[in-house]
JSON list of C-alpha atoms in Angstrom, two decimals:
[
{"chain": "A", "resi": 1, "resn": "MET", "atom": "CA", "xyz": [50.28, 30.74, -18.99]},
{"chain": "A", "resi": 2, "resn": "LEU", "atom": "CA", "xyz": [47.57, 28.47, -20.70]},
{"chain": "A", "resi": 3, "resn": "HIS", "atom": "CA", "xyz": [48.44, 24.83, -20.71]},
{"chain": "A", "resi": 4, "resn": "TYR", "atom": "CA", "xyz": [48.84, 23.19, -24.18]},
{"chain": "A", "resi": 5, "resn": "GLN", "atom": "CA", "xyz": [49.85, 19.98, -25.96]},
{"chain": "A", "resi": 6, "resn": "GLU", "atom": "CA", "xyz": [51.53, 19.69, -29.45]},
{"chain": "A", "resi": 7, "resn": "VAL", "atom": "CA", "xyz": [51.08, 17.17, -32.14]},
{"chain": "A", "resi": 8, "resn": "GLY", "atom": "CA", "xyz": [52.91, 17.18, -35.41]},
{"chain": "A", "resi": 9, "resn": "ALA", "atom": "CA", "xyz": [55.07, 19.54, -37.36]},
{"chain": "A", "resi": 10, "resn": "GLY", "atom": "CA", "xyz": [54.24, 22.09, -40.20]},
{"chain": "A", "resi": 11, "resn": "VAL", "atom": "CA", "xyz": [51.77, 24.78, -40.60]},
{"chain": "A", "resi": 12, "resn": "PRO", "atom": "CA", "xyz": [50.52, 25.97, -37.06]},
{"chain": "A", "resi": 13, "resn": "LEU", "atom": "CA", "xyz": [46.93, 25.30, -36.07]},
{"chain": "A", "resi": 14, "resn": "VAL", "atom": "CA", "xyz": [45.70, 26.31, -32.74]},
{"chain": "A", "resi": 15, "resn": "ILE", "atom": "CA", "xyz": [42.53, 24.35, -31.39]},
{"chain": "A", "resi": 16, "resn": "LEU", "atom": "CA", "xyz": [40.21, 25.86, -28.76]},
{"chain": "A", "resi": 17, "resn": "HIS", "atom": "CA", "xyz": [37.80, 23.58, -27.14]},
{"chain": "A", "resi": 18, "resn": "GLY", "atom": "CA", "xyz": [34.25, 24.12, -25.88]},
{"chain": "A", "resi": 19, "resn": "LEU", "atom": "CA", "xyz": [32.77, 24.63, -22.63]},
{"chain": "A", "resi": 20, "resn": "PHE", "atom": "CA", "xyz": [33.45, 21.80, -20.07]},
{"chain": "A", "resi": 21, "resn": "GLY", "atom": "CA", "xyz": [36.07, 20.46, -22.52]},
{"chain": "A", "resi": 22, "resn": "SER", "atom": "CA", "xyz": [39.91, 20.41, -22.85]},
{"chain": "A", "resi": 23, "resn": "GLY", "atom": "CA", "xyz": [42.61, 20.27, -25.36]},
{"chain": "A", "resi": 24, "resn": "ASP", "atom": "CA", "xyz": [42.94, 16.47, -24.68]},
{"chain": "A", "resi": 25, "resn": "ASN", "atom": "CA", "xyz": [39.41, 15.88, -26.18]},
{"chain": "A", "resi": 26, "resn": "TRP", "atom": "CA", "xyz": [41.01, 16.77, -29.49]},
{"chain": "A", "resi": 27, "resn": "ARG", "atom": "CA", "xyz": [44.01, 14.70, -29.49]},
{"chain": "A", "resi": 28, "resn": "SER", "atom": "CA", "xyz": [42.78, 12.03, -31.98]},
{"chain": "A", "resi": 29, "resn": "LEU", "atom": "CA", "xyz": [41.64, 14.75, -34.51]},
{"chain": "A", "resi": 30, "resn": "ALA", "atom": "CA", "xyz": [44.80, 16.75, -33.99]},
{"chain": "A", "resi": 31, "resn": "LYS", "atom": "CA", "xyz": [46.84, 13.48, -35.29]},
{"chain": "A", "resi": 32, "resn": "ASP", "atom": "CA", "xyz": [44.39, 13.34, -38.37]},
{"chain": "A", "resi": 33, "resn": "PHE", "atom": "CA", "xyz": [45.29, 17.16, -38.96]},
{"chain": "A", "resi": 34, "resn": "ALA", "atom": "CA", "xyz": [48.96, 16.63, -38.42]},
{"chain": "A", "resi": 35, "resn": "GLU", "atom": "CA", "xyz": [49.09, 13.81, -40.93]},
{"chain": "A", "resi": 36, "resn": "GLN", "atom": "CA", "xyz": [46.58, 14.87, -43.61]},
{"chain": "A", "resi": 37, "resn": "ALA", "atom": "CA", "xyz": [47.50, 18.68, -43.57]},
{"chain": "A", "resi": 38, "resn": "GLU", "atom": "CA", "xyz": [50.95, 18.36, -42.49]},
{"chain": "A", "resi": 39, "resn": "ALA", "atom": "CA", "xyz": [50.18, 20.70, -39.43]},
{"chain": "A", "resi": 40, "resn": "ARG", "atom": "CA", "xyz": [51.68, 21.49, -36.17]},
{"chain": "A", "resi": 41, "resn": "VAL", "atom": "CA", "xyz": [48.69, 21.28, -33.89]},
{"chain": "A", "resi": 42, "resn": "ILE", "atom": "CA", "xyz": [48.61, 23.15, -30.65]},
{"chain": "A", "resi": 43, "resn": "LEU", "atom": "CA", "xyz": [45.88, 22.01, -28.18]},
{"chain": "A", "resi": 44, "resn": "VAL", "atom": "CA", "xyz": [44.98, 24.58, -25.67]},
{"chain": "A", "resi": 45, "resn": "ASP", "atom": "CA", "xyz": [43.23, 24.21, -22.43]},
{"chain": "A", "resi": 46, "resn": "LEU", "atom": "CA", "xyz": [41.22, 27.45, -22.06]},
{"chain": "A", "resi": 47, "resn": "PRO", "atom": "CA", "xyz": [41.09, 29.15, -18.61]},
{"chain": "A", "resi": 48, "resn": "ASN", "atom": "CA", "xyz": [39.42, 27.15, -15.90]},
{"chain": "A", "resi": 49, "resn": "HIS", "atom": "CA", "xyz": [39.59, 24.11, -18.01]},
{"chain": "A", "resi": 50, "resn": "GLY", "atom": "CA", "xyz": [41.93, 21.12, -18.30]},
{"chain": "A", "resi": 51, "resn": "SER", "atom": "CA", "xyz": [45.40, 21.86, -16.69]},
{"chain": "A", "resi": 52, "resn": "SER", "atom": "CA", "xyz": [45.10, 25.68, -17.36]},
{"chain": "A", "resi": 53, "resn": "PRO", "atom": "CA", "xyz": [45.27, 28.31, -14.52]},
{"chain": "A", "resi": 54, "resn": "HIS", "atom": "CA", "xyz": [41.92, 29.11, -12.56]},
{"chain": "A", "resi": 55, "resn": "THR", "atom": "CA", "xyz": [40.65, 32.58, -12.84]},
{"chain": "A", "resi": 56, "resn": "ASP", "atom": "CA", "xyz": [37.73, 34.64, -12.04]},
{"chain": "A", "resi": 57, "resn": "ASP", "atom": "CA", "xyz": [37.67, 36.36, -15.43]},
{"chain": "A", "resi": 58, "resn": "MET", "atom": "CA", "xyz": [36.27, 34.38, -18.43]},
{"chain": "A", "resi": 59, "resn": "HIS", "atom": "CA", "xyz": [35.29, 37.31, -20.73]},
{"chain": "A", "resi": 60, "resn": "TYR", "atom": "CA", "xyz": [36.16, 36.48, -24.25]},
{"chain": "A", "resi": 61, "resn": "PRO", "atom": "CA", "xyz": [38.49, 39.36, -24.85]},
{"chain": "A", "resi": 62, "resn": "ARG", "atom": "CA", "xyz": [40.44, 38.29, -21.76]},
{"chain": "A", "resi": 63, "resn": "MET", "atom": "CA", "xyz": [40.69, 34.61, -22.98]},
{"chain": "A", "resi": 64, "resn": "ALA", "atom": "CA", "xyz": [41.65, 35.85, -26.53]},
{"chain": "A", "resi": 65, "resn": "GLU", "atom": "CA", "xyz": [44.52, 37.82, -24.57]},
{"chain": "A", "resi": 66, "resn": "GLU", "atom": "CA", "xyz": [45.62, 34.53, -23.06]},
{"chain": "A", "resi": 67, "resn": "VAL", "atom": "CA", "xyz": [45.70, 32.91, -26.37]},
{"chain": "A", "resi": 68, "resn": "HIS", "atom": "CA", "xyz": [47.92, 35.75, -27.70]},
{"chain": "A", "resi": 69, "resn": "LYS", "atom": "CA", "xyz": [50.19, 35.30, -24.78]},
{"chain": "A", "resi": 70, "resn": "LEU", "atom": "CA", "xyz": [50.69, 31.49, -25.60]},
{"chain": "A", "resi": 71, "resn": "MET", "atom": "CA", "xyz": [51.25, 32.50, -29.31]},
{"chain": "A", "resi": 72, "resn": "SER", "atom": "CA", "xyz": [53.92, 34.82, -28.22]},
{"chain": "A", "resi": 73, "resn": "HIS", "atom": "CA", "xyz": [55.44, 32.10, -25.86]},
{"chain": "A", "resi": 74, "resn": "LEU", "atom": "CA", "xyz": [55.51, 29.69, -28.84]},
{"chain": "A", "resi": 75, "resn": "THR", "atom": "CA", "xyz": [57.23, 32.49, -30.98]},
{"chain": "A", "resi": 76, "resn": "LEU", "atom": "CA", "xyz": [54.28, 32.21, -33.53]},
{"chain": "A", "resi": 77, "resn": "ASP", "atom": "CA", "xyz": [53.59, 35.34, -35.38]},
{"chain": "A", "resi": 78, "resn": "SER", "atom": "CA", "xyz": [50.52, 33.72, -36.89]},
{"chain": "A", "resi": 79, "resn": "ALA", "atom": "CA", "xyz": [48.59, 30.54, -36.87]},
{"chain": "A", "resi": 80, "resn": "PHE", "atom": "CA", "xyz": [45.29, 29.02, -38.08]},
{"chain": "A", "resi": 81, "resn": "ILE", "atom": "CA", "xyz": [42.84, 29.08, -35.34]},
{"chain": "A", "resi": 82, "resn": "LEU", "atom": "CA", "xyz": [40.07, 26.51, -34.93]},
{"chain": "A", "resi": 83, "resn": "GLY", "atom": "CA", "xyz": [37.47, 26.87, -32.24]},
{"chain": "A", "resi": 84, "resn": "HIS", "atom": "CA", "xyz": [34.50, 24.80, -31.32]},
{"chain": "A", "resi": 85, "resn": "SER", "atom": "CA", "xyz": [31.40, 26.25, -29.38]},
{"chain": "A", "resi": 86, "resn": "MET", "atom": "CA", "xyz": [32.69, 28.49, -26.66]},
{"chain": "A", "resi": 87, "resn": "GLY", "atom": "CA", "xyz": [36.02, 27.96, -28.15]},
{"chain": "A", "resi": 88, "resn": "GLY", "atom": "CA", "xyz": [34.88, 29.28, -31.30]},
{"chain": "A", "resi": 89, "resn": "LYS", "atom": "CA", "xyz": [33.77, 32.58, -29.73]},
{"chain": "A", "resi": 90, "resn": "VAL", "atom": "CA", "xyz": [37.32, 32.88, -28.31]},
{"chain": "A", "resi": 91, "resn": "ALA", "atom": "CA", "xyz": [38.72, 32.25, -31.71]},
{"chain": "A", "resi": 92, "resn": "MET", "atom": "CA", "xyz": [36.40, 34.85, -33.46]},
{"chain": "A", "resi": 93, "resn": "THR", "atom": "CA", "xyz": [37.18, 37.49, -30.79]},
{"chain": "A", "resi": 94, "resn": "TYR", "atom": "CA", "xyz": [41.02, 36.69, -31.22]},
{"chain": "A", "resi": 95, "resn": "ALA", "atom": "CA", "xyz": [40.66, 37.33, -35.14]},
{"chain": "A", "resi": 96, "resn": "LEU", "atom": "CA", "xyz": [38.81, 40.41, -34.57]},
{"chain": "A", "resi": 97, "resn": "SER", "atom": "CA", "xyz": [41.22, 41.85, -32.03]},
{"chain": "A", "resi": 98, "resn": "GLN", "atom": "CA", "xyz": [44.42, 40.42, -33.45]},
{"chain": "A", "resi": 99, "resn": "PRO", "atom": "CA", "xyz": [43.89, 39.88, -37.11]},
{"chain": "A", "resi": 100, "resn": "GLN", "atom": "CA", "xyz": [47.41, 39.95, -38.04]},
{"chain": "A", "resi": 101, "resn": "ALA", "atom": "CA", "xyz": [48.07, 36.85, -35.94]},
{"chain": "A", "resi": 102, "resn": "VAL", "atom": "CA", "xyz": [45.34, 34.74, -37.56]},
{"chain": "A", "resi": 103, "resn": "ARG", "atom": "CA", "xyz": [46.14, 33.11, -40.80]},
{"chain": "A", "resi": 104, "resn": "GLY", "atom": "CA", "xyz": [42.89, 31.65, -41.17]},
{"chain": "A", "resi": 105, "resn": "LEU", "atom": "CA", "xyz": [39.68, 31.11, -38.79]},
{"chain": "A", "resi": 106, "resn": "ILE", "atom": "CA", "xyz": [37.64, 27.86, -38.50]},
{"chain": "A", "resi": 107, "resn": "SER", "atom": "CA", "xyz": [34.53, 28.18, -36.51]},
{"chain": "A", "resi": 108, "resn": "ALA", "atom": "CA", "xyz": [32.85, 24.91, -35.50]},
{"chain": "A", "resi": 109, "resn": "ASP", "atom": "CA", "xyz": [29.07, 25.30, -35.09]},
{"chain": "A", "resi": 110, "resn": "ILE", "atom": "CA", "xyz": [28.92, 28.66, -33.18]},
{"chain": "A", "resi": 111, "resn": "ALA", "atom": "CA", "xyz": [27.97, 32.23, -34.46]},
{"chain": "A", "resi": 112, "resn": "PRO", "atom": "CA", "xyz": [29.01, 35.73, -33.00]},
{"chain": "A", "resi": 113, "resn": "LYS", "atom": "CA", "xyz": [25.86, 36.19, -30.99]},
{"chain": "A", "resi": 114, "resn": "ARG", "atom": "CA", "xyz": [24.20, 35.69, -27.62]},
{"chain": "A", "resi": 115, "resn": "TYR", "atom": "CA", "xyz": [22.56, 32.32, -27.07]},
{"chain": "A", "resi": 116, "resn": "PRO", "atom": "CA", "xyz": [19.76, 31.55, -24.56]},
{"chain": "A", "resi": 117, "resn": "PRO", "atom": "CA", "xyz": [21.36, 29.74, -21.46]},
{"chain": "A", "resi": 118, "resn": "ALA", "atom": "CA", "xyz": [21.30, 25.92, -22.04]},
{"chain": "A", "resi": 119, "resn": "HIS", "atom": "CA", "xyz": [23.66, 24.49, -19.48]},
{"chain": "A", "resi": 120, "resn": "THR", "atom": "CA", "xyz": [22.20, 25.61, -16.05]},
{"chain": "A", "resi": 121, "resn": "GLU", "atom": "CA", "xyz": [21.19, 21.97, -15.13]},
{"chain": "A", "resi": 122, "resn": "ILE", "atom": "CA", "xyz": [24.76, 20.69, -16.16]},
{"chain": "A", "resi": 123, "resn": "ILE", "atom": "CA", "xyz": [26.41, 23.38, -13.88]},
{"chain": "A", "resi": 124, "resn": "ALA", "atom": "CA", "xyz": [24.18, 22.73, -11.15]},
{"chain": "A", "resi": 125, "resn": "ALA", "atom": "CA", "xyz": [24.86, 18.93, -11.42]},
{"chain": "A", "resi": 126, "resn": "MET", "atom": "CA", "xyz": [28.63, 19.45, -11.57]},
{"chain": "A", "resi": 127, "resn": "GLN", "atom": "CA", "xyz": [28.44, 21.56, -8.55]},
{"chain": "A", "resi": 128, "resn": "GLU", "atom": "CA", "xyz": [26.71, 18.89, -6.81]},
{"chain": "A", "resi": 129, "resn": "VAL", "atom": "CA", "xyz": [29.20, 16.49, -7.61]},
{"chain": "A", "resi": 130, "resn": "GLU", "atom": "CA", "xyz": [32.01, 18.80, -6.21]},
{"chain": "A", "resi": 131, "resn": "GLN", "atom": "CA", "xyz": [29.88, 19.23, -2.87]},
{"chain": "A", "resi": 132, "resn": "SER", "atom": "CA", "xyz": [29.40, 15.48, -2.66]},
{"chain": "A", "resi": 133, "resn": "LYS", "atom": "CA", "xyz": [33.20, 14.86, -2.75]},
{"chain": "A", "resi": 134, "resn": "PRO", "atom": "CA", "xyz": [32.85, 11.68, -4.49]},
{"chain": "A", "resi": 135, "resn": "GLU", "atom": "CA", "xyz": [35.08, 8.68, -3.75]},
{"chain": "A", "resi": 136, "resn": "SER", "atom": "CA", "xyz": [34.64, 7.10, -7.15]},
{"chain": "A", "resi": 137, "resn": "ARG", "atom": "CA", "xyz": [33.70, 7.99, -10.79]},
{"chain": "A", "resi": 138, "resn": "LYS", "atom": "CA", "xyz": [30.78, 5.86, -10.36]},
{"chain": "A", "resi": 139, "resn": "SER", "atom": "CA", "xyz": [29.36, 7.77, -7.50]},
{"chain": "A", "resi": 140, "resn": "ALA", "atom": "CA", "xyz": [30.15, 10.93, -9.38]},
{"chain": "A", "resi": 141, "resn": "ASP", "atom": "CA", "xyz": [28.18, 9.63, -12.22]},
{"chain": "A", "resi": 142, "resn": "GLU", "atom": "CA", "xyz": [25.15, 8.80, -9.97]},
{"chain": "A", "resi": 143, "resn": "VAL", "atom": "CA", "xyz": [25.00, 12.37, -8.78]},
{"chain": "A", "resi": 144, "resn": "LEU", "atom": "CA", "xyz": [25.13, 13.77, -12.29]},
{"chain": "A", "resi": 145, "resn": "ALA", "atom": "CA", "xyz": [22.29, 11.32, -13.40]},
{"chain": "A", "resi": 146, "resn": "THR", "atom": "CA", "xyz": [19.87, 12.90, -11.27]},
{"chain": "A", "resi": 147, "resn": "ARG", "atom": "CA", "xyz": [19.94, 15.85, -13.58]},
{"chain": "A", "resi": 148, "resn": "ILE", "atom": "CA", "xyz": [21.52, 14.67, -16.77]},
{"chain": "A", "resi": 149, "resn": "ALA", "atom": "CA", "xyz": [19.78, 11.80, -18.36]},
{"chain": "A", "resi": 150, "resn": "SER", "atom": "CA", "xyz": [22.14, 11.54, -21.21]},
{"chain": "A", "resi": 151, "resn": "LYS", "atom": "CA", "xyz": [25.02, 8.87, -20.87]},
{"chain": "A", "resi": 152, "resn": "PRO", "atom": "CA", "xyz": [27.03, 10.40, -23.64]},
{"chain": "A", "resi": 153, "resn": "VAL", "atom": "CA", "xyz": [26.98, 13.84, -22.00]},
{"chain": "A", "resi": 154, "resn": "ARG", "atom": "CA", "xyz": [27.85, 12.52, -18.61]},
{"chain": "A", "resi": 155, "resn": "ALA", "atom": "CA", "xyz": [30.79, 10.35, -20.05]},
{"chain": "A", "resi": 156, "resn": "PHE", "atom": "CA", "xyz": [32.19, 13.75, -21.48]},
{"chain": "A", "resi": 157, "resn": "LEU", "atom": "CA", "xyz": [31.87, 15.52, -18.31]},
{"chain": "A", "resi": 158, "resn": "LEU", "atom": "CA", "xyz": [33.44, 12.75, -16.33]},
{"chain": "A", "resi": 159, "resn": "LYS", "atom": "CA", "xyz": [36.68, 13.23, -18.47]},
{"chain": "A", "resi": 160, "resn": "SER", "atom": "CA", "xyz": [37.29, 16.34, -16.43]},
{"chain": "A", "resi": 161, "resn": "LEU", "atom": "CA", "xyz": [36.87, 14.42, -13.17]},
{"chain": "A", "resi": 162, "resn": "LYS", "atom": "CA", "xyz": [40.48, 13.57, -11.73]},
{"chain": "A", "resi": 163, "resn": "PRO", "atom": "CA", "xyz": [41.67, 11.49, -8.75]},
{"chain": "A", "resi": 164, "resn": "GLN", "atom": "CA", "xyz": [43.09, 13.52, -5.99]},
{"chain": "A", "resi": 165, "resn": "SER", "atom": "CA", "xyz": [46.41, 12.86, -4.09]},
{"chain": "A", "resi": 166, "resn": "GLY", "atom": "CA", "xyz": [44.56, 12.77, -0.74]},
{"chain": "A", "resi": 167, "resn": "GLY", "atom": "CA", "xyz": [41.84, 10.35, -2.24]},
{"chain": "A", "resi": 168, "resn": "GLY", "atom": "CA", "xyz": [38.69, 10.83, -3.76]},
{"chain": "A", "resi": 169, "resn": "TYR", "atom": "CA", "xyz": [37.84, 12.73, -7.05]},
{"chain": "A", "resi": 170, "resn": "ALA", "atom": "CA", "xyz": [37.50, 16.43, -8.10]},
{"chain": "A", "resi": 171, "resn": "TRP", "atom": "CA", "xyz": [36.86, 18.39, -11.20]},
{"chain": "A", "resi": 172, "resn": "ALA", "atom": "CA", "xyz": [40.01, 19.70, -12.90]},
{"chain": "A", "resi": 173, "resn": "LEU", "atom": "CA", "xyz": [37.86, 22.54, -14.24]},
{"chain": "A", "resi": 174, "resn": "ASN", "atom": "CA", "xyz": [36.78, 25.51, -12.02]},
{"chain": "A", "resi": 175, "resn": "ILE", "atom": "CA", "xyz": [33.08, 24.89, -12.03]},
{"chain": "A", "resi": 176, "resn": "ASP", "atom": "CA", "xyz": [32.16, 27.48, -9.59]},
{"chain": "A", "resi": 177, "resn": "ALA", "atom": "CA", "xyz": [34.08, 30.17, -11.83]},
{"chain": "A", "resi": 178, "resn": "ILE", "atom": "CA", "xyz": [32.25, 28.71, -14.81]},
{"chain": "A", "resi": 179, "resn": "ALA", "atom": "CA", "xyz": [29.00, 29.17, -13.14]},
{"chain": "A", "resi": 180, "resn": "GLU", "atom": "CA", "xyz": [29.91, 32.80, -12.06]},
{"chain": "A", "resi": 181, "resn": "CYS", "atom": "CA", "xyz": [30.97, 33.66, -15.55]},
{"chain": "A", "resi": 182, "resn": "TYR", "atom": "CA", "xyz": [28.20, 31.79, -17.49]},
{"chain": "A", "resi": 183, "resn": "PRO", "atom": "CA", "xyz": [26.06, 34.87, -18.34]},
{"chain": "A", "resi": 184, "resn": "HIS", "atom": "CA", "xyz": [29.34, 36.25, -20.24]},
{"chain": "A", "resi": 185, "resn": "LEU", "atom": "CA", "xyz": [30.05, 32.86, -21.85]},
{"chain": "A", "resi": 186, "resn": "VAL", "atom": "CA", "xyz": [26.52, 32.59, -23.53]},
{"chain": "A", "resi": 187, "resn": "SER", "atom": "CA", "xyz": [26.82, 36.24, -24.69]},
{"chain": "A", "resi": 188, "resn": "TRP", "atom": "CA", "xyz": [28.94, 37.94, -27.30]},
{"chain": "A", "resi": 189, "resn": "PRO", "atom": "CA", "xyz": [31.48, 40.79, -26.36]},
{"chain": "A", "resi": 190, "resn": "GLU", "atom": "CA", "xyz": [31.62, 44.26, -28.15]},
{"chain": "A", "resi": 191, "resn": "VAL", "atom": "CA", "xyz": [34.53, 43.96, -30.30]},
{"chain": "A", "resi": 192, "resn": "ASP", "atom": "CA", "xyz": [35.61, 46.51, -32.79]},
{"chain": "A", "resi": 193, "resn": "GLY", "atom": "CA", "xyz": [36.83, 45.95, -36.21]},
{"chain": "A", "resi": 194, "resn": "ARG", "atom": "CA", "xyz": [36.47, 43.05, -38.55]},
{"chain": "A", "resi": 195, "resn": "TYR", "atom": "CA", "xyz": [38.62, 40.09, -39.87]},
{"chain": "A", "resi": 196, "resn": "ASP", "atom": "CA", "xyz": [39.45, 40.23, -43.61]},
{"chain": "A", "resi": 197, "resn": "GLY", "atom": "CA", "xyz": [41.30, 37.05, -43.77]},
{"chain": "A", "resi": 198, "resn": "PRO", "atom": "CA", "xyz": [39.82, 33.54, -44.75]},
{"chain": "A", "resi": 199, "resn": "ALA", "atom": "CA", "xyz": [37.19, 32.14, -42.50]},
{"chain": "A", "resi": 200, "resn": "LEU", "atom": "CA", "xyz": [35.24, 28.89, -42.51]},
{"chain": "A", "resi": 201, "resn": "PHE", "atom": "CA", "xyz": [32.18, 28.43, -40.68]},
{"chain": "A", "resi": 202, "resn": "VAL", "atom": "CA", "xyz": [31.16, 24.76, -40.21]},
{"chain": "A", "resi": 203, "resn": "ALA", "atom": "CA", "xyz": [27.56, 24.12, -39.10]},
{"chain": "A", "resi": 204, "resn": "GLY", "atom": "CA", "xyz": [25.88, 20.83, -37.77]},
{"chain": "A", "resi": 205, "resn": "GLY", "atom": "CA", "xyz": [22.95, 20.19, -40.03]},
{"chain": "A", "resi": 206, "resn": "LYS", "atom": "CA", "xyz": [20.92, 18.90, -36.95]},
{"chain": "A", "resi": 207, "resn": "SER", "atom": "CA", "xyz": [22.15, 21.79, -34.49]},
{"chain": "A", "resi": 208, "resn": "SER", "atom": "CA", "xyz": [20.54, 25.13, -34.05]},
{"chain": "A", "resi": 209, "resn": "TYR", "atom": "CA", "xyz": [23.76, 26.97, -33.24]},
{"chain": "A", "resi": 210, "resn": "ILE", "atom": "CA", "xyz": [24.02, 28.60, -36.85]},
{"chain": "A", "resi": 211, "resn": "SER", "atom": "CA", "xyz": [20.94, 29.55, -38.64]},
{"chain": "A", "resi": 212, "resn": "ALA", "atom": "CA", "xyz": [20.34, 31.26, -41.87]},
{"chain": "A", "resi": 213, "resn": "ASP", "atom": "CA", "xyz": [19.48, 34.37, -39.80]},
{"chain": "A", "resi": 214, "resn": "ASP", "atom": "CA", "xyz": [23.02, 34.37, -38.48]},
{"chain": "A", "resi": 215, "resn": "ILE", "atom": "CA", "xyz": [24.74, 34.72, -41.80]},
{"chain": "A", "resi": 216, "resn": "GLU", "atom": "CA", "xyz": [24.42, 38.32, -42.32]},
{"chain": "A", "resi": 217, "resn": "GLY", "atom": "CA", "xyz": [25.93, 39.13, -39.01]},
{"chain": "A", "resi": 218, "resn": "ILE", "atom": "CA", "xyz": [28.85, 36.84, -39.55]},
{"chain": "A", "resi": 219, "resn": "GLU", "atom": "CA", "xyz": [29.54, 38.21, -42.86]},
{"chain": "A", "resi": 220, "resn": "GLU", "atom": "CA", "xyz": [29.59, 41.95, -41.34]},
{"chain": "A", "resi": 221, "resn": "LEU", "atom": "CA", "xyz": [32.45, 40.76, -38.97]},
{"chain": "A", "resi": 222, "resn": "PHE", "atom": "CA", "xyz": [33.99, 38.13, -41.46]},
{"chain": "A", "resi": 223, "resn": "PRO", "atom": "CA", "xyz": [33.52, 39.30, -44.95]},
{"chain": "A", "resi": 224, "resn": "HIS", "atom": "CA", "xyz": [35.45, 36.60, -46.45]},
{"chain": "A", "resi": 225, "resn": "ALA", "atom": "CA", "xyz": [33.47, 33.86, -44.68]},
{"chain": "A", "resi": 226, "resn": "VAL", "atom": "CA", "xyz": [32.52, 30.57, -46.41]},
{"chain": "A", "resi": 227, "resn": "PHE", "atom": "CA", "xyz": [29.85, 28.40, -45.02]},
{"chain": "A", "resi": 228, "resn": "GLU", "atom": "CA", "xyz": [29.65, 24.58, -44.80]},
{"chain": "A", "resi": 229, "resn": "SER", "atom": "CA", "xyz": [26.95, 22.29, -43.28]},
{"chain": "A", "resi": 230, "resn": "ILE", "atom": "CA", "xyz": [27.47, 18.56, -42.23]},
{"chain": "A", "resi": 231, "resn": "ASP", "atom": "CA", "xyz": [23.89, 17.21, -42.68]},
{"chain": "A", "resi": 232, "resn": "GLU", "atom": "CA", "xyz": [24.12, 14.33, -40.36]},
{"chain": "A", "resi": 233, "resn": "ALA", "atom": "CA", "xyz": [25.86, 16.08, -37.44]},
{"chain": "A", "resi": 234, "resn": "GLY", "atom": "CA", "xyz": [24.65, 17.95, -34.30]},
{"chain": "A", "resi": 235, "resn": "HIS", "atom": "CA", "xyz": [26.61, 20.34, -32.23]},
{"chain": "A", "resi": 236, "resn": "TRP", "atom": "CA", "xyz": [29.48, 17.85, -31.50]},
{"chain": "A", "resi": 237, "resn": "LEU", "atom": "CA", "xyz": [30.05, 17.78, -35.40]},
{"chain": "A", "resi": 238, "resn": "HIS", "atom": "CA", "xyz": [33.72, 16.91, -35.04]},
{"chain": "A", "resi": 239, "resn": "VAL", "atom": "CA", "xyz": [32.80, 13.67, -33.20]},
{"chain": "A", "resi": 240, "resn": "GLU", "atom": "CA", "xyz": [29.69, 12.86, -34.81]},
{"chain": "A", "resi": 241, "resn": "GLN", "atom": "CA", "xyz": [30.97, 13.18, -38.39]},
{"chain": "A", "resi": 242, "resn": "ARG", "atom": "CA", "xyz": [34.68, 13.20, -37.89]},
{"chain": "A", "resi": 243, "resn": "GLU", "atom": "CA", "xyz": [35.96, 12.21, -41.26]},
{"chain": "A", "resi": 244, "resn": "THR", "atom": "CA", "xyz": [33.78, 14.93, -43.06]},
{"chain": "A", "resi": 245, "resn": "PHE", "atom": "CA", "xyz": [34.67, 17.51, -40.56]},
{"chain": "A", "resi": 246, "resn": "THR", "atom": "CA", "xyz": [38.45, 16.53, -41.08]},
{"chain": "A", "resi": 247, "resn": "GLU", "atom": "CA", "xyz": [38.12, 16.82, -44.78]},
{"chain": "A", "resi": 248, "resn": "LEU", "atom": "CA", "xyz": [36.69, 20.36, -44.47]},
{"chain": "A", "resi": 249, "resn": "VAL", "atom": "CA", "xyz": [39.30, 21.55, -42.06]},
{"chain": "A", "resi": 250, "resn": "THR", "atom": "CA", "xyz": [42.36, 19.96, -44.05]},
{"chain": "A", "resi": 251, "resn": "GLY", "atom": "CA", "xyz": [41.03, 21.29, -47.24]},
{"chain": "A", "resi": 252, "resn": "PHE", "atom": "CA", "xyz": [40.74, 24.86, -45.70]},
{"chain": "A", "resi": 253, "resn": "LEU", "atom": "CA", "xyz": [44.22, 24.52, -44.38]},
{"chain": "A", "resi": 254, "resn": "SER", "atom": "CA", "xyz": [45.83, 23.46, -47.64]},
{"chain": "A", "resi": 255, "resn": "LYS", "atom": "CA", "xyz": [44.01, 26.09, -49.60]},
{"chain": "A", "resi": 256, "resn": "HIS", "atom": "CA", "xyz": [45.24, 28.92, -47.43]},
{"chain": "A", "resi": 257, "resn": "SER", "atom": "CA", "xyz": [48.71, 27.69, -46.14]}
]
């Protein structure tokens, strides 16, 4: 069973994080959604991330099945599903395979397509950290810095570095499985059907993850899709332009609840 946290009460909203993240990254936003949209926000750790079980299978249909199991465990017949990046692909796969369980889909800066690999250096750096068996967060950061210049990216990754009972630090996420499954994660699965419910696709204006060329393909699978762009945001649009992103999501929830 996937690990999850809950914030608030009301209309159910399931949030699926991106690659290398966890549900905990969304806690402050979850409070905003709970207060402003009167939502019961469920923050999920996807397989091999956070406190969820480790597995060798990270195909999108399999991860969508795990989300459905969690929904059943929570006795939720349906919920709004918000996914960012990798989590957005899980959310889209879930909406296409279990449309009756999705009240509305929100995809944050991701399209249903294959992307070129862009995380190989990050994965290699994280594997090197694991092999170095760091005794401190500082020593882990020094290993990461040999391949990753960006301090914000390193800080984000280090949120998944946890102290161990026997001493030292290790990744909570399963970096070796993520490395093995990475070709599937950048791809898009063959999923039959389409989702005829309400869908909101939010792009970062400074991000290249969703382009004008993607709109036709999105509309084929999600014919009622509405598109919004946050001009001053990149791929981490929910962090960089939190207020605008929150307004778009709460507006969508209010309209379709």
